[in-house]
PDB file of C-alpha atoms in Angstrom:
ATOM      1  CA  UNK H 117       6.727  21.057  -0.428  1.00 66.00           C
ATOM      2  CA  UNK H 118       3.710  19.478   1.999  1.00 82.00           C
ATOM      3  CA  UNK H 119       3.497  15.993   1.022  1.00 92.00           C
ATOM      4  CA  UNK H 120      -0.478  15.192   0.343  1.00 93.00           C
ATOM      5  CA  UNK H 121      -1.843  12.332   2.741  1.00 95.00           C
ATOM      6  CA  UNK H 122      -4.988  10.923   2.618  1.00 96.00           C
ATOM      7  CA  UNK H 123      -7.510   7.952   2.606  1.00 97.00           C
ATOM      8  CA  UNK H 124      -8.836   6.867  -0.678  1.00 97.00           C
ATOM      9  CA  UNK H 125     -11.693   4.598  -1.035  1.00 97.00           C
ATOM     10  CA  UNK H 126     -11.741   3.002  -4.453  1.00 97.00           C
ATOM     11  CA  UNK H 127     -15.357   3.633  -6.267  1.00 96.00           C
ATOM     12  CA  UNK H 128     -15.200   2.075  -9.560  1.00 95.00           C
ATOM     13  CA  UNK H 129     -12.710  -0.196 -11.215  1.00 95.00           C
ATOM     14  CA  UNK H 130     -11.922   0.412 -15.174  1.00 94.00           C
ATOM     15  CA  UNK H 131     -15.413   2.444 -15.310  1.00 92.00           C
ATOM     16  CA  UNK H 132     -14.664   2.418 -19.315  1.00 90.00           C
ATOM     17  CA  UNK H 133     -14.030  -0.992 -19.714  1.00 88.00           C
ATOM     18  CA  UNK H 134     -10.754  -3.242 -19.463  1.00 88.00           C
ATOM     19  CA  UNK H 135      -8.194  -2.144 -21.904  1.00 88.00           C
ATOM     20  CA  UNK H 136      -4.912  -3.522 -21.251  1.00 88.00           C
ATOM     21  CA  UNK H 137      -4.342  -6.976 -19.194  1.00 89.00           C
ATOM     22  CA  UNK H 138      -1.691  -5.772 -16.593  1.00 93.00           C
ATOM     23  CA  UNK H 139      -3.406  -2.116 -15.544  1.00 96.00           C
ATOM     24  CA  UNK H 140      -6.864  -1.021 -14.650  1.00 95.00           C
ATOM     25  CA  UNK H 141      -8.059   2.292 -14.244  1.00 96.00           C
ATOM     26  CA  UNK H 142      -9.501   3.331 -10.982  1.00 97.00           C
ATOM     27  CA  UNK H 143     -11.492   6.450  -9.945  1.00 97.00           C
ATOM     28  CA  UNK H 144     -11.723   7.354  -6.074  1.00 97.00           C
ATOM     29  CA  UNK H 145     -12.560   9.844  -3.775  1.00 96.00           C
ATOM     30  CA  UNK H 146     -10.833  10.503  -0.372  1.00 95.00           C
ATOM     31  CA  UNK H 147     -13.335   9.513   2.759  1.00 92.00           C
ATOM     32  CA  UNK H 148     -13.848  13.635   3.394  1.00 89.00           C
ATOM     33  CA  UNK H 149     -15.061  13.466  -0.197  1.00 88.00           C
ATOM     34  CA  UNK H 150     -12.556  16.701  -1.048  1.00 90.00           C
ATOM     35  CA  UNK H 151     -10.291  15.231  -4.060  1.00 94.00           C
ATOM     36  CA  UNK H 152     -11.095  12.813  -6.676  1.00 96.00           C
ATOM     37  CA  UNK H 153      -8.978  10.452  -8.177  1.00 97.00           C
ATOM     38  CA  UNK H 154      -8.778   8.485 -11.449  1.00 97.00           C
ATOM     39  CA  UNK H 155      -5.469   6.369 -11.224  1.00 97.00           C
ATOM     40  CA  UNK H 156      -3.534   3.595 -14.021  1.00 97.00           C
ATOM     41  CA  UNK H 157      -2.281   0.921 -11.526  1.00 96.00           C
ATOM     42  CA  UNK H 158       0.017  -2.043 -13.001  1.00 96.00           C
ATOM     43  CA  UNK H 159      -2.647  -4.361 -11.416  1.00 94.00           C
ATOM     44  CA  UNK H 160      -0.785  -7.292 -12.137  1.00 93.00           C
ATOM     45  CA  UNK H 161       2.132  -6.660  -9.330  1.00 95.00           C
ATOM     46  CA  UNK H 162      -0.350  -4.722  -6.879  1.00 96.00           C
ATOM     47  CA  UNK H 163      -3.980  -6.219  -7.050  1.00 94.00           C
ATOM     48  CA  UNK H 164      -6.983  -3.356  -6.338  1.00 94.00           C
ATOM     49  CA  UNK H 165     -10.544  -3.959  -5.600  1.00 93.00           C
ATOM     50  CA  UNK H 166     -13.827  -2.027  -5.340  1.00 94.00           C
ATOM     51  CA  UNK H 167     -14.720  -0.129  -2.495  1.00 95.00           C
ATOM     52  CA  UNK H 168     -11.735  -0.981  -0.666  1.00 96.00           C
ATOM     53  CA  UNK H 169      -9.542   1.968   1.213  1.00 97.00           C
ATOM     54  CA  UNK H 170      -5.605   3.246   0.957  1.00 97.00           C
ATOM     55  CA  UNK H 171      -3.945   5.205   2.352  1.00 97.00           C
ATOM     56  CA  UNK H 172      -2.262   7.572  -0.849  1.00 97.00           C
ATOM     57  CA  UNK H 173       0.795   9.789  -0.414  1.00 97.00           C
ATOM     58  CA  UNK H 174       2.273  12.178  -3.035  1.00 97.00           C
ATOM     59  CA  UNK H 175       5.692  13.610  -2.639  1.00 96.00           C
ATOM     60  CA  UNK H 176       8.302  14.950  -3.718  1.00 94.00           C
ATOM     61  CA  UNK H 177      11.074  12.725  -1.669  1.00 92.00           C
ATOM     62  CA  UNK H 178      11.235   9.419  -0.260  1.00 91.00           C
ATOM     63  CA  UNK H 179      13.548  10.757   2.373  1.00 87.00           C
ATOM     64  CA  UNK H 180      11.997  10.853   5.361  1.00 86.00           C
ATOM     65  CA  UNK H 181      13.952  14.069   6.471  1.00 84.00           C
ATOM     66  CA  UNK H 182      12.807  15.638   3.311  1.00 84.00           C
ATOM     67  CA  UNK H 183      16.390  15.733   1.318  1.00 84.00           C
ATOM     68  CA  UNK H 184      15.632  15.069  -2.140  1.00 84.00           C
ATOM     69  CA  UNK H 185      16.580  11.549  -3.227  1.00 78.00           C
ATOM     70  CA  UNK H 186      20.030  11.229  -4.367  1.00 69.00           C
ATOM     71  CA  UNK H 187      19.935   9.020  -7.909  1.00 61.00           C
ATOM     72  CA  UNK H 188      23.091   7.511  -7.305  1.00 60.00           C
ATOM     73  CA  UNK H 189      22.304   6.000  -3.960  1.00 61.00           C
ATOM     74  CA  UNK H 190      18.561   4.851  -4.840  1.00 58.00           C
ATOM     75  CA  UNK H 191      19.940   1.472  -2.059  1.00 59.00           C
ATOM     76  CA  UNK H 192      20.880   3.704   0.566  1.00 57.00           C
ATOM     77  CA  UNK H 193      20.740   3.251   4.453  1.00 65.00           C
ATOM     78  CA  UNK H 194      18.614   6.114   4.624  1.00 72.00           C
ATOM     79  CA  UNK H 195      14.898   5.755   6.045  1.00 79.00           C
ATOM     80  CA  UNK H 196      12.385   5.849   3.909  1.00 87.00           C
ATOM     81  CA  UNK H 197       8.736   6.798   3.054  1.00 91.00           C
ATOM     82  CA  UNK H 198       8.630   3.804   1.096  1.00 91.00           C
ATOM     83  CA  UNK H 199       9.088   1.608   3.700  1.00 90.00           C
ATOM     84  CA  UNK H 200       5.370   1.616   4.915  1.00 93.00           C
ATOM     85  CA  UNK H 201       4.062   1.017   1.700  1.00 95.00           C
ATOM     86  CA  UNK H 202       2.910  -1.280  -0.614  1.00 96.00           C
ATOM     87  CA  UNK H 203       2.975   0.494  -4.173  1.00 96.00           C
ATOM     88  CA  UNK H 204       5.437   3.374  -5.076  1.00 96.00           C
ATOM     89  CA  UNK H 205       5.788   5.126  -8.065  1.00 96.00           C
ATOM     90  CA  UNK H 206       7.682   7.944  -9.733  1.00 96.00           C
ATOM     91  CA  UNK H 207       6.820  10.302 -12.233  1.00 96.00           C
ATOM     92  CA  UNK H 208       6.538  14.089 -13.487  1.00 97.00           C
ATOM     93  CA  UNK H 209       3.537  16.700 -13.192  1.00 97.00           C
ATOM     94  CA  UNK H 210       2.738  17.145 -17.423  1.00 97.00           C
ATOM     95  CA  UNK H 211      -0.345  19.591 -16.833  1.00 96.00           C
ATOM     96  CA  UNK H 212      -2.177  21.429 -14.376  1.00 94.00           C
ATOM     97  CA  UNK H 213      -5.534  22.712 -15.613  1.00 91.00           C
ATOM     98  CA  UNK H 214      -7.622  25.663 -13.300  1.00 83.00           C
ATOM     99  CA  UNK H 215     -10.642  25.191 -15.223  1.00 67.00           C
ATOM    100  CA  UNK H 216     -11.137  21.653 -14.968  1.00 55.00           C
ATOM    101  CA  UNK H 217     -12.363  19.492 -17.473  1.00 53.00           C
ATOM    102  CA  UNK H 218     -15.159  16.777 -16.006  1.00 53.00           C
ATOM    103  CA  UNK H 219     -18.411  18.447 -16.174  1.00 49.00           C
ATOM    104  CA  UNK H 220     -19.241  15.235 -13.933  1.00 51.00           C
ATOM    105  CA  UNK H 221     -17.542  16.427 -10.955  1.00 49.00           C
ATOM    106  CA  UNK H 222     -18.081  20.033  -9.881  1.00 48.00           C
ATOM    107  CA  UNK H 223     -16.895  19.478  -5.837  1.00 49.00           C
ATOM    108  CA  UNK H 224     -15.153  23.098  -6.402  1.00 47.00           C
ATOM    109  CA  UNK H 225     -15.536  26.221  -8.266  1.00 60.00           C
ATOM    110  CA  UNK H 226     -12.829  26.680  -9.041  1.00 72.00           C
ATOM    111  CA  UNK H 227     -10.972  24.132  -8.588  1.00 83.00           C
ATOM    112  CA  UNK H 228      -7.597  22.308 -10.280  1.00 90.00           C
ATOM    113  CA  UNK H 229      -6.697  19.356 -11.683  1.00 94.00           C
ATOM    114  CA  UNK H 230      -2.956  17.807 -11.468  1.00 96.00           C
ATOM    115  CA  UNK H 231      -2.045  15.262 -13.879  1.00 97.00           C
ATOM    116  CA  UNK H 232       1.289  13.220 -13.607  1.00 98.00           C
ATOM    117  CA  UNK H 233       2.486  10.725 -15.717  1.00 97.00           C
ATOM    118  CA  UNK H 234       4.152   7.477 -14.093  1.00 96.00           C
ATOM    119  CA  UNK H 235       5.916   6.434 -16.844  1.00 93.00           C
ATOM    120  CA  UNK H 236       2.428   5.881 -19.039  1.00 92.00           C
ATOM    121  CA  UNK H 237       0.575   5.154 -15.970  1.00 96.00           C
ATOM    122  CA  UNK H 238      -1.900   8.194 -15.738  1.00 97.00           C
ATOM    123  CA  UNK H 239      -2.777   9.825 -12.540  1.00 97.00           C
ATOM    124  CA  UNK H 240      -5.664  12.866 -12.261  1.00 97.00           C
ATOM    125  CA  UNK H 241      -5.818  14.358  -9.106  1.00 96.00           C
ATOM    126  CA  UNK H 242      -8.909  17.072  -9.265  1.00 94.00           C
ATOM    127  CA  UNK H 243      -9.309  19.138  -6.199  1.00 92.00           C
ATOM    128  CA  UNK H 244      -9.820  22.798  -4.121  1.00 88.00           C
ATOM    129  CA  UNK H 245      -7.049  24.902  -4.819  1.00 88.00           C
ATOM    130  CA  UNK H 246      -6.011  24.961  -1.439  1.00 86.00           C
ATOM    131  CA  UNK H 247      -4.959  21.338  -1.286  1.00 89.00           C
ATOM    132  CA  UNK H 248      -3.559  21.223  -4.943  1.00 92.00           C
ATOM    133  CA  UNK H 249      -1.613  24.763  -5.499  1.00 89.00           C
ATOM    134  CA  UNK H 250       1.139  23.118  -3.757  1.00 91.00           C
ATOM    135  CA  UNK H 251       2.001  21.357  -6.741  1.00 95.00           C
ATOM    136  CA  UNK H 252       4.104  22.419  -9.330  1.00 95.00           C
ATOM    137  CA  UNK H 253       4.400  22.114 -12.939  1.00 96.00           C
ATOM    138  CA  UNK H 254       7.098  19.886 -14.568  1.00 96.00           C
ATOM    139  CA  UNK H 255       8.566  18.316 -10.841  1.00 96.00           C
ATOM    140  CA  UNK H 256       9.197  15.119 -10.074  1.00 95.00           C
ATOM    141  CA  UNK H 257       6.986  13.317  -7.839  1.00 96.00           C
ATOM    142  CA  UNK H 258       7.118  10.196  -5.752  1.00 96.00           C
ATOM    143  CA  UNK H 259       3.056   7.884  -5.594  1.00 97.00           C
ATOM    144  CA  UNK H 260       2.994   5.873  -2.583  1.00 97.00           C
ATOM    145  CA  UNK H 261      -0.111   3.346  -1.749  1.00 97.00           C
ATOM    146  CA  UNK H 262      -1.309   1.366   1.327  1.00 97.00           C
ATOM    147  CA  UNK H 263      -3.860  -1.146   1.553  1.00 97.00           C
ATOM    148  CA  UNK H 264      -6.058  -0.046   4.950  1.00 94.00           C
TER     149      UNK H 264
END
């Protein structure tokens, strides 16, 4: 699979209100304004803030020649992806929906929305098709931020 790369700017920080102490909810669009993001981040360990920009990479492997990761040998010597960033997570693609299910954001007709779950940590990823049907249901995926 194409890893996804692209700049996020961060638009609103827990637009619902503060629920939990150590993760707020952030909503985002990439600069090109193509994909819109609403993202948990365990704020506590990796501090966001309003209008500020990352760099966001989904994958399916860390390795940087694209072998999946190897589970016993998490340590290894092997470059990796997330050596240039700040944030990783890991989780697994629960639901993709064609139809969509914001009436507040119509960018695409039609147009998808991914959701992954990072271990509670929610991720919606809403999007053409073109840049989303790369994704697949029930696979394992890698989240990878960058302050810019």
């Amino acid at each position: 699979m194409e890893d996804l790369l692209d700049f996020f700017v961060i638009e609103k920080l827990n637009p619902d209100g503060k629920k939990y102490d150590k993760v707020s909810r952030i909503v985002a669009r990439t600069e090109k304004g193509d994909l819109y993001m609403v993202l948990d981040v365990h704020t506590e360990i990796y501090p966001i803030e309003e209008k500020s920009r990352y760099l966001v990479l989904l994958t399916e492997t860390l390795n940087t020649d694209g072998t999946p990761v190897d589970p016993r040998n998490v340590q290894g010597k092997q470059p990796s992806k997330e050596d240039k960033f700040e944030y990783v997570t890991h989780g697994k693609l629960y639901k993709i929906d064609k139809e969509g299910s914001g009436a507040d954001f119509k960018l695409y007709v039609p147009y998808l929305e991914i959701y992954i779950s990072f271990g509670g940590l929610q991720l919606l990823l809403r999007g053409s098709p073109s840049s989303l049907a790369r994704f697949q249901l029930d696979k394992n995926y890698f989240m990878l931020m960058r302050r810019m």
